[in-house]
Short mmCIF file of N, CA, C and O in Angstrom, two decimals:
data_model
loop_
_atom_site.label_atom_id
_atom_site.label_comp_id
_atom_site.label_asym_id
_atom_site.label_seq_id
_atom_site.Cartn_x
_atom_site.Cartn_y
_atom_site.Cartn_z
N MET W 159 5.32 5.13 28.54
CA MET W 159 6.70 5.09 28.93
C MET W 159 7.48 4.32 27.87
O MET W 159 7.00 3.32 27.34
N ALA W 160 8.69 4.75 27.56
CA ALA W 160 9.52 4.11 26.55
C ALA W 160 10.00 2.76 27.04
O ALA W 160 10.33 2.59 28.21
N ARG W 161 10.05 1.79 26.12
CA ARG W 161 10.48 0.44 26.48
C ARG W 161 11.93 0.17 26.11
O ARG W 161 12.49 -0.83 26.52
N GLY W 162 12.53 1.00 25.29
CA GLY W 162 13.90 0.77 24.87
C GLY W 162 13.95 -0.23 23.73
O GLY W 162 12.96 -0.50 23.06
N LEU W 163 15.09 -0.81 23.51
CA LEU W 163 15.28 -1.77 22.43
C LEU W 163 14.95 -3.18 22.89
O LEU W 163 15.29 -3.56 24.01
N ASN W 164 14.31 -3.92 22.04
CA ASN W 164 13.99 -5.32 22.32
C ASN W 164 14.54 -6.19 21.22
O ASN W 164 14.47 -5.84 20.04
N GLU W 165 15.09 -7.33 21.57
CA GLU W 165 15.56 -8.27 20.58
C GLU W 165 14.36 -8.94 19.91
O GLU W 165 13.39 -9.28 20.58
N ILE W 166 14.43 -9.09 18.59
CA ILE W 166 13.34 -9.75 17.89
C ILE W 166 13.86 -11.04 17.26
O ILE W 166 15.05 -11.20 17.03
N SER W 167 12.94 -11.92 16.98
CA SER W 167 13.30 -13.21 16.37
C SER W 167 13.47 -13.05 14.87
O SER W 167 13.04 -12.06 14.27
N GLU W 168 14.05 -14.07 14.23
CA GLU W 168 14.17 -14.08 12.77
C GLU W 168 12.78 -14.01 12.12
O GLU W 168 12.59 -13.34 11.13
N ALA W 169 11.82 -14.72 12.70
CA ALA W 169 10.46 -14.72 12.15
C ALA W 169 9.85 -13.32 12.23
O ALA W 169 9.20 -12.87 11.28
N GLN W 170 10.05 -12.63 13.33
CA GLN W 170 9.54 -11.27 13.47
C GLN W 170 10.22 -10.32 12.46
O GLN W 170 9.58 -9.45 11.90
N TRP W 171 11.51 -10.53 12.24
CA TRP W 171 12.25 -9.72 11.28
C TRP W 171 11.70 -9.94 9.86
O TRP W 171 11.46 -8.99 9.12
N ARG W 172 11.47 -11.21 9.49
CA ARG W 172 10.92 -11.52 8.17
C ARG W 172 9.51 -10.94 8.02
O ARG W 172 9.15 -10.41 6.97
N ASP W 173 8.71 -11.03 9.08
CA ASP W 173 7.36 -10.46 9.05
C ASP W 173 7.42 -8.94 8.80
O ASP W 173 6.66 -8.41 8.00
N ALA W 174 8.33 -8.27 9.50
CA ALA W 174 8.47 -6.82 9.35
C ALA W 174 8.93 -6.46 7.94
O ALA W 174 8.42 -5.50 7.34
N LEU W 175 9.89 -7.21 7.41
CA LEU W 175 10.36 -6.94 6.05
C LEU W 175 9.25 -7.17 5.03
O LEU W 175 9.06 -6.37 4.11
N GLU W 176 8.51 -8.26 5.19
CA GLU W 176 7.40 -8.54 4.27
C GLU W 176 6.37 -7.43 4.35
O GLU W 176 5.87 -6.95 3.33
N HIS W 177 6.04 -7.00 5.55
CA HIS W 177 5.05 -5.94 5.76
C HIS W 177 5.50 -4.63 5.10
O HIS W 177 4.68 -3.90 4.54
N ALA W 178 6.79 -4.35 5.13
CA ALA W 178 7.31 -3.11 4.54
C ALA W 178 7.47 -3.22 3.03
O ALA W 178 7.20 -2.27 2.30
N LEU W 179 7.92 -4.38 2.55
CA LEU W 179 8.23 -4.53 1.13
C LEU W 179 7.03 -4.83 0.24
O LEU W 179 6.95 -4.34 -0.89
N LEU W 180 6.11 -5.65 0.71
CA LEU W 180 5.01 -6.11 -0.13
C LEU W 180 4.19 -4.96 -0.73
O LEU W 180 3.97 -4.94 -1.94
N PRO W 181 3.75 -3.98 0.03
CA PRO W 181 2.96 -2.90 -0.58
C PRO W 181 3.75 -2.10 -1.61
O PRO W 181 3.22 -1.70 -2.65
N ARG W 182 5.03 -1.88 -1.34
CA ARG W 182 5.86 -1.13 -2.29
C ARG W 182 6.08 -1.90 -3.58
O ARG W 182 6.00 -1.34 -4.68
N LEU W 183 6.38 -3.19 -3.46
CA LEU W 183 6.58 -4.02 -4.65
C LEU W 183 5.28 -4.14 -5.46
O LEU W 183 5.30 -4.09 -6.69
N ALA W 184 4.16 -4.29 -4.76
CA ALA W 184 2.87 -4.39 -5.45
C ALA W 184 2.58 -3.10 -6.21
O ALA W 184 2.10 -3.14 -7.34
N ALA W 185 2.90 -1.96 -5.63
CA ALA W 185 2.68 -0.68 -6.31
C ALA W 185 3.54 -0.57 -7.57
O ALA W 185 3.07 -0.10 -8.61
N VAL W 186 4.76 -1.04 -7.49
CA VAL W 186 5.64 -1.02 -8.68
C VAL W 186 5.06 -1.91 -9.77
O VAL W 186 4.98 -1.51 -10.94
N LEU W 187 4.62 -3.12 -9.40
CA LEU W 187 4.06 -4.04 -10.39
C LEU W 187 2.79 -3.48 -11.02
O LEU W 187 2.58 -3.64 -12.23
N ARG W 188 1.95 -2.87 -10.24
CA ARG W 188 0.71 -2.31 -10.78
C ARG W 188 0.99 -1.19 -11.79
O ARG W 188 0.19 -0.95 -12.67
N GLY W 189 2.12 -0.52 -11.63
CA GLY W 189 2.46 0.58 -12.51
C GLY W 189 3.20 0.17 -13.77
O GLY W 189 3.57 1.01 -14.58
N ARG W 190 3.42 -1.12 -13.96
CA ARG W 190 4.16 -1.62 -15.13
C ARG W 190 3.25 -2.37 -16.07
O ARG W 190 2.25 -2.94 -15.66
N GLU W 191 3.63 -2.38 -17.34
CA GLU W 191 2.89 -3.15 -18.33
C GLU W 191 3.60 -4.47 -18.57
O GLU W 191 4.72 -4.68 -18.12
N ALA W 192 2.95 -5.35 -19.30
CA ALA W 192 3.52 -6.66 -19.59
C ALA W 192 4.88 -6.50 -20.27
O ALA W 192 5.10 -5.58 -21.04
N GLY W 193 5.79 -7.41 -19.94
CA GLY W 193 7.10 -7.42 -20.56
C GLY W 193 8.20 -6.81 -19.72
O GLY W 193 9.36 -6.84 -20.10
N HIS W 194 7.87 -6.26 -18.57
CA HIS W 194 8.88 -5.68 -17.70
C HIS W 194 9.40 -6.72 -16.72
O HIS W 194 8.68 -7.62 -16.30
N CYS W 195 10.65 -6.57 -16.35
CA CYS W 195 11.27 -7.46 -15.36
C CYS W 195 11.75 -6.63 -14.17
O CYS W 195 12.07 -5.45 -14.31
N MET W 196 11.82 -7.28 -13.03
CA MET W 196 12.33 -6.65 -11.83
C MET W 196 13.14 -7.71 -11.09
O MET W 196 12.71 -8.86 -11.00
N ARG W 197 14.29 -7.33 -10.60
CA ARG W 197 15.13 -8.29 -9.87
C ARG W 197 15.37 -7.78 -8.46
O ARG W 197 15.73 -6.62 -8.26
N LEU W 198 15.17 -8.65 -7.50
CA LEU W 198 15.50 -8.37 -6.10
C LEU W 198 16.49 -9.44 -5.66
O LEU W 198 16.24 -10.62 -5.84
N GLY W 199 17.58 -9.04 -5.09
CA GLY W 199 18.58 -10.01 -4.67
C GLY W 199 18.78 -10.04 -3.17
O GLY W 199 18.39 -9.11 -2.46
N ASP W 200 19.37 -11.12 -2.72
CA ASP W 200 19.78 -11.28 -1.32
C ASP W 200 18.63 -11.17 -0.31
O ASP W 200 18.78 -10.61 0.76
N LEU W 201 17.49 -11.72 -0.69
CA LEU W 201 16.35 -11.70 0.23
C LEU W 201 16.30 -12.91 1.13
O LEU W 201 15.67 -12.88 2.18
N GLY W 202 16.88 -13.98 0.72
CA GLY W 202 16.71 -15.25 1.43
C GLY W 202 15.52 -15.98 0.85
O GLY W 202 14.53 -15.35 0.45
N ALA W 203 15.63 -17.29 0.79
CA ALA W 203 14.60 -18.09 0.11
C ALA W 203 13.23 -17.96 0.76
O ALA W 203 12.22 -17.85 0.07
N GLU W 204 13.18 -17.96 2.09
CA GLU W 204 11.87 -17.91 2.75
C GLU W 204 11.17 -16.58 2.52
O GLU W 204 9.98 -16.54 2.18
N LEU W 205 11.89 -15.47 2.68
CA LEU W 205 11.28 -14.16 2.46
C LEU W 205 10.88 -14.00 1.00
O LEU W 205 9.80 -13.49 0.69
N ALA W 206 11.73 -14.45 0.08
CA ALA W 206 11.41 -14.36 -1.35
C ALA W 206 10.12 -15.13 -1.66
O ALA W 206 9.25 -14.63 -2.37
N ALA W 207 9.99 -16.33 -1.11
CA ALA W 207 8.79 -17.13 -1.35
C ALA W 207 7.56 -16.45 -0.76
O ALA W 207 6.48 -16.44 -1.39
N ARG W 208 7.69 -15.86 0.40
CA ARG W 208 6.56 -15.16 1.02
C ARG W 208 6.13 -13.96 0.18
O ARG W 208 4.94 -13.71 -0.01
N LEU W 209 7.11 -13.22 -0.33
CA LEU W 209 6.79 -12.06 -1.17
C LEU W 209 6.14 -12.49 -2.47
O LEU W 209 5.20 -11.84 -2.95
N VAL W 210 6.61 -13.59 -3.06
CA VAL W 210 5.99 -14.09 -4.29
C VAL W 210 4.54 -14.45 -4.04
O VAL W 210 3.65 -14.07 -4.81
N ARG W 211 4.27 -15.17 -2.96
CA ARG W 211 2.88 -15.53 -2.65
C ARG W 211 2.02 -14.28 -2.47
O ARG W 211 0.90 -14.19 -2.97
N GLY W 212 2.55 -13.31 -1.74
CA GLY W 212 1.80 -12.08 -1.52
C GLY W 212 1.56 -11.30 -2.78
O GLY W 212 0.47 -10.77 -3.01
N LEU W 213 2.58 -11.21 -3.64
CA LEU W 213 2.43 -10.48 -4.90
C LEU W 213 1.46 -11.18 -5.85
O LEU W 213 0.69 -10.53 -6.55
N ARG W 214 1.50 -12.49 -5.87
CA ARG W 214 0.56 -13.23 -6.73
C ARG W 214 -0.88 -13.00 -6.29
O ARG W 214 -1.79 -13.00 -7.11
N THR W 215 -1.08 -12.79 -5.00
CA THR W 215 -2.42 -12.54 -4.47
C THR W 215 -2.86 -11.10 -4.72
O THR W 215 -3.98 -10.85 -5.15
N THR W 216 -1.97 -10.15 -4.44
CA THR W 216 -2.35 -8.74 -4.52
C THR W 216 -2.28 -8.16 -5.94
O THR W 216 -2.95 -7.17 -6.22
N VAL W 217 -1.47 -8.77 -6.81
CA VAL W 217 -1.35 -8.32 -8.20
C VAL W 217 -1.47 -9.55 -9.10
O VAL W 217 -0.51 -9.99 -9.71
N PRO W 218 -2.68 -10.12 -9.18
CA PRO W 218 -2.85 -11.41 -9.85
C PRO W 218 -2.56 -11.40 -11.36
O PRO W 218 -2.27 -12.45 -11.92
N HIS W 219 -2.59 -10.25 -12.00
CA HIS W 219 -2.31 -10.19 -13.44
C HIS W 219 -0.81 -10.25 -13.75
O HIS W 219 -0.42 -10.38 -14.89
N SER W 220 0.03 -10.17 -12.72
CA SER W 220 1.48 -10.22 -12.93
C SER W 220 2.00 -11.66 -12.84
O SER W 220 1.33 -12.54 -12.32
N GLN W 221 3.17 -11.87 -13.37
CA GLN W 221 3.85 -13.17 -13.26
C GLN W 221 5.07 -12.96 -12.39
O GLN W 221 5.98 -12.21 -12.75
N VAL W 222 5.08 -13.61 -11.22
CA VAL W 222 6.14 -13.40 -10.24
C VAL W 222 6.75 -14.75 -9.91
O VAL W 222 6.03 -15.72 -9.63
N PHE W 223 8.09 -14.81 -9.93
CA PHE W 223 8.80 -16.07 -9.70
C PHE W 223 10.04 -15.84 -8.85
O PHE W 223 10.60 -14.75 -8.85
N VAL W 224 10.48 -16.89 -8.17
CA VAL W 224 11.77 -16.90 -7.48
C VAL W 224 12.72 -17.67 -8.39
O VAL W 224 12.45 -18.80 -8.77
N LEU W 225 13.83 -17.03 -8.76
CA LEU W 225 14.83 -17.66 -9.60
C LEU W 225 16.10 -17.90 -8.79
O LEU W 225 16.42 -17.14 -7.90
N GLY W 226 16.80 -18.93 -9.14
CA GLY W 226 18.09 -19.22 -8.50
C GLY W 226 18.66 -20.47 -9.11
O GLY W 226 17.98 -21.19 -9.85
N ASN W 227 19.90 -20.75 -8.82
CA ASN W 227 20.46 -22.00 -9.32
C ASN W 227 20.25 -23.08 -8.28
O ASN W 227 20.18 -22.82 -7.09
N ALA W 228 20.13 -24.30 -8.73
CA ALA W 228 19.82 -25.42 -7.84
C ALA W 228 20.88 -25.59 -6.75
O ALA W 228 20.57 -25.95 -5.63
N GLU W 229 22.12 -25.31 -7.08
CA GLU W 229 23.20 -25.50 -6.11
C GLU W 229 23.07 -24.58 -4.92
O GLU W 229 23.46 -24.92 -3.81
N SER W 230 22.49 -23.40 -5.11
CA SER W 230 22.37 -22.47 -3.99
C SER W 230 21.32 -22.90 -2.98
O SER W 230 21.26 -22.38 -1.89
N HIS W 231 20.48 -23.88 -3.33
CA HIS W 231 19.43 -24.33 -2.44
C HIS W 231 19.68 -25.73 -1.89
O HIS W 231 18.87 -26.25 -1.14
N LEU W 232 20.79 -26.34 -2.29
CA LEU W 232 21.11 -27.67 -1.80
C LEU W 232 21.88 -27.57 -0.49
O LEU W 232 22.70 -26.65 -0.31
N PRO W 233 21.64 -28.50 0.43
CA PRO W 233 22.43 -28.47 1.68
C PRO W 233 23.90 -28.75 1.37
O PRO W 233 24.23 -29.52 0.48
N ARG W 234 24.75 -28.09 2.10
CA ARG W 234 26.19 -28.30 1.92
C ARG W 234 26.59 -29.63 2.53
O ARG W 234 26.13 -30.00 3.60
N THR W 235 27.48 -30.34 1.84
CA THR W 235 27.97 -31.62 2.36
C THR W 235 29.46 -31.52 2.54
O THR W 235 30.16 -30.79 1.80
N SER W 236 29.98 -32.19 3.50
CA SER W 236 31.43 -32.20 3.71
C SER W 236 32.05 -33.22 2.80
O SER W 236 31.44 -34.24 2.45
N ARG W 237 33.28 -32.97 2.37
CA ARG W 237 33.98 -33.89 1.46
C ARG W 237 35.00 -34.69 2.20
O ARG W 237 35.59 -34.37 3.11
#
């Protein structure tokens, strides 16, 4: 019987995105030679870090990093 739509948590959403993205990104990396770059934007720091860990494990010969400016990761303060 159909259950309809269910609300999911942020953690479940990140898990689903990681599950969908990691195999595809790993396949792209495996198909590239040294010297290639790939940029993914607007992932959010936590998801980006999870994907980096996963890619480093599944494609160990690649170099994968999260880049950003320090200001984008600092907590906002009121003036």
